[in-house]
PDB file of C-alpha atoms in Angstrom:
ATOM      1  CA  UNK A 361     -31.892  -2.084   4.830  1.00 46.00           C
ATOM      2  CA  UNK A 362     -32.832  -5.600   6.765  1.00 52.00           C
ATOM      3  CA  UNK A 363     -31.052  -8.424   5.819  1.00 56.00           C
ATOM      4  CA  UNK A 364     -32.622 -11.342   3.737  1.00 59.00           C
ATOM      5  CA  UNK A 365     -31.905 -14.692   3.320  1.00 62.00           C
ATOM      6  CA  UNK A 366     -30.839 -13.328   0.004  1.00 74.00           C
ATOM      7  CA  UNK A 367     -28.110 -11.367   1.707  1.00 78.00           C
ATOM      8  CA  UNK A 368     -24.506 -12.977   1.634  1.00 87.00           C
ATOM      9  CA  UNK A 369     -22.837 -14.238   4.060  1.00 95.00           C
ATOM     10  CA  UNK A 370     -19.686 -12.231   4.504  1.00 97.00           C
ATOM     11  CA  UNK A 371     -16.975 -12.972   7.436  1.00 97.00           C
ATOM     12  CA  UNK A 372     -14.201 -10.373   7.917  1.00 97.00           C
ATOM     13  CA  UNK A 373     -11.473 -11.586  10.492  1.00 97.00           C
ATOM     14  CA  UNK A 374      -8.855  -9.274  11.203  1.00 96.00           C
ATOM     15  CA  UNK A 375      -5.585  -9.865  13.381  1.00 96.00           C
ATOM     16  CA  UNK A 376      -7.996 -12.667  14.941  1.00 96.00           C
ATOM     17  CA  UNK A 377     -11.085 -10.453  15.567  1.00 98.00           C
ATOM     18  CA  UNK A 378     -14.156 -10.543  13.631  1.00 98.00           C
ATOM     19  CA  UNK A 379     -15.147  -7.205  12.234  1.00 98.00           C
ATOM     20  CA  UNK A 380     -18.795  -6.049  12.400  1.00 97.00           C
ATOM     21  CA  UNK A 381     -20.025  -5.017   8.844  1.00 97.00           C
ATOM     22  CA  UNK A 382     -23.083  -3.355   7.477  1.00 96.00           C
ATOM     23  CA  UNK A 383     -24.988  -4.966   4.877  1.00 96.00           C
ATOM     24  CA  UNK A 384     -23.952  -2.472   1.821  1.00 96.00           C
ATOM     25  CA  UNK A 385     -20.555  -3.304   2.119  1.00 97.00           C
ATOM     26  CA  UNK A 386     -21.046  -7.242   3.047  1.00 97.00           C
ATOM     27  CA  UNK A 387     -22.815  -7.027  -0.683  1.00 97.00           C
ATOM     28  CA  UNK A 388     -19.665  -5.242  -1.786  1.00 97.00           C
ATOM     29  CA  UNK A 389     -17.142  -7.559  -1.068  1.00 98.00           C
ATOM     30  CA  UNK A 390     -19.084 -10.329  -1.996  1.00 97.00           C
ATOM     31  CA  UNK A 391     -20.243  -9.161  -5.779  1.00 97.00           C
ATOM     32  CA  UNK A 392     -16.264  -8.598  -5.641  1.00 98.00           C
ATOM     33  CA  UNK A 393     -15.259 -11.650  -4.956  1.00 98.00           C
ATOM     34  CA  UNK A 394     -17.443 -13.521  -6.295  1.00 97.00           C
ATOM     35  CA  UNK A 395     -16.806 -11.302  -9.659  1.00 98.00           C
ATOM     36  CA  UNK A 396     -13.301 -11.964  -9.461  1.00 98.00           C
ATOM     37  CA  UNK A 397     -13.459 -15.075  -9.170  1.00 98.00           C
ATOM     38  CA  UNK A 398     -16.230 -16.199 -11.299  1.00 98.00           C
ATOM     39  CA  UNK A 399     -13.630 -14.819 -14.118  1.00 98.00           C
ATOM     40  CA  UNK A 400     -11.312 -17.113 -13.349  1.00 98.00           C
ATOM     41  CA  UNK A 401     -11.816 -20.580 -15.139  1.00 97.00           C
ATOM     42  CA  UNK A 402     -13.116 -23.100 -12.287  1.00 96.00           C
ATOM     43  CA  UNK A 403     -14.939 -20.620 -10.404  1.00 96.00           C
ATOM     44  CA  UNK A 404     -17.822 -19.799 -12.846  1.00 95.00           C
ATOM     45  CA  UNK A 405     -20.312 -21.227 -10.321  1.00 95.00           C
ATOM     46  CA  UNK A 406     -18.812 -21.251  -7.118  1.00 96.00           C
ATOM     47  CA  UNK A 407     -21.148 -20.954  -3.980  1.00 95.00           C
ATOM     48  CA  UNK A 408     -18.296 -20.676  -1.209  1.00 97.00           C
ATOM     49  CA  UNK A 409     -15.052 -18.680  -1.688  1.00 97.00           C
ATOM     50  CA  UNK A 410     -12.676 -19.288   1.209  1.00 96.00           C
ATOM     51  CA  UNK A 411      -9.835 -16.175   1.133  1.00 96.00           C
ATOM     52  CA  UNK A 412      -6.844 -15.458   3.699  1.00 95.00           C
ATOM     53  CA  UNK A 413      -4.715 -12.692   2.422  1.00 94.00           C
ATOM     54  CA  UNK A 414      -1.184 -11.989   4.906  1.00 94.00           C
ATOM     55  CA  UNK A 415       1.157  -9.144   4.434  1.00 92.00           C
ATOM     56  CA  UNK A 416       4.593  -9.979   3.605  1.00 89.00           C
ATOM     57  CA  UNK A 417       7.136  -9.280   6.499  1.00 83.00           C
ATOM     58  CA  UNK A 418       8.304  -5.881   5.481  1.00 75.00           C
ATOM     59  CA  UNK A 419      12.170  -6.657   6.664  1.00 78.00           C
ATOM     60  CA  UNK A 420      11.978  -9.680   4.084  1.00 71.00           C
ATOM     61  CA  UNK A 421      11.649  -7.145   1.146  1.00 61.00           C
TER      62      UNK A 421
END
């Protein structure tokens, strides 16, 4: 599978280190995302999702 300009563009940053990822799952998170959040109202027809997800501090809990 080659990528296209049709392909999205996926970033995964982990702990501050970018994370290498094949083009199946680049279209997986991205038809994820952008299904998630095309359900929500405001995001029918976004073109750039922006998402930071932290774990809570487990000794908070």
């Amino acid at each position: 599978m080659s990528e296209t300009n049709d392909d999205p563009q996926v970033e995964l940053v982990v702990d501050g280190r970018p994370l290498a990822l094949a083009p199946f799952v680049r279209q997986i998170i991205a038809a994820t995302v952008f299904g998630l959040v095309g359900a929500l109202k405001g995001g029918e027809n976004a073109r750039e999702i922006r998402l930071a997800l932290r774990r809570g501090d487990p000794a908070s809990r």
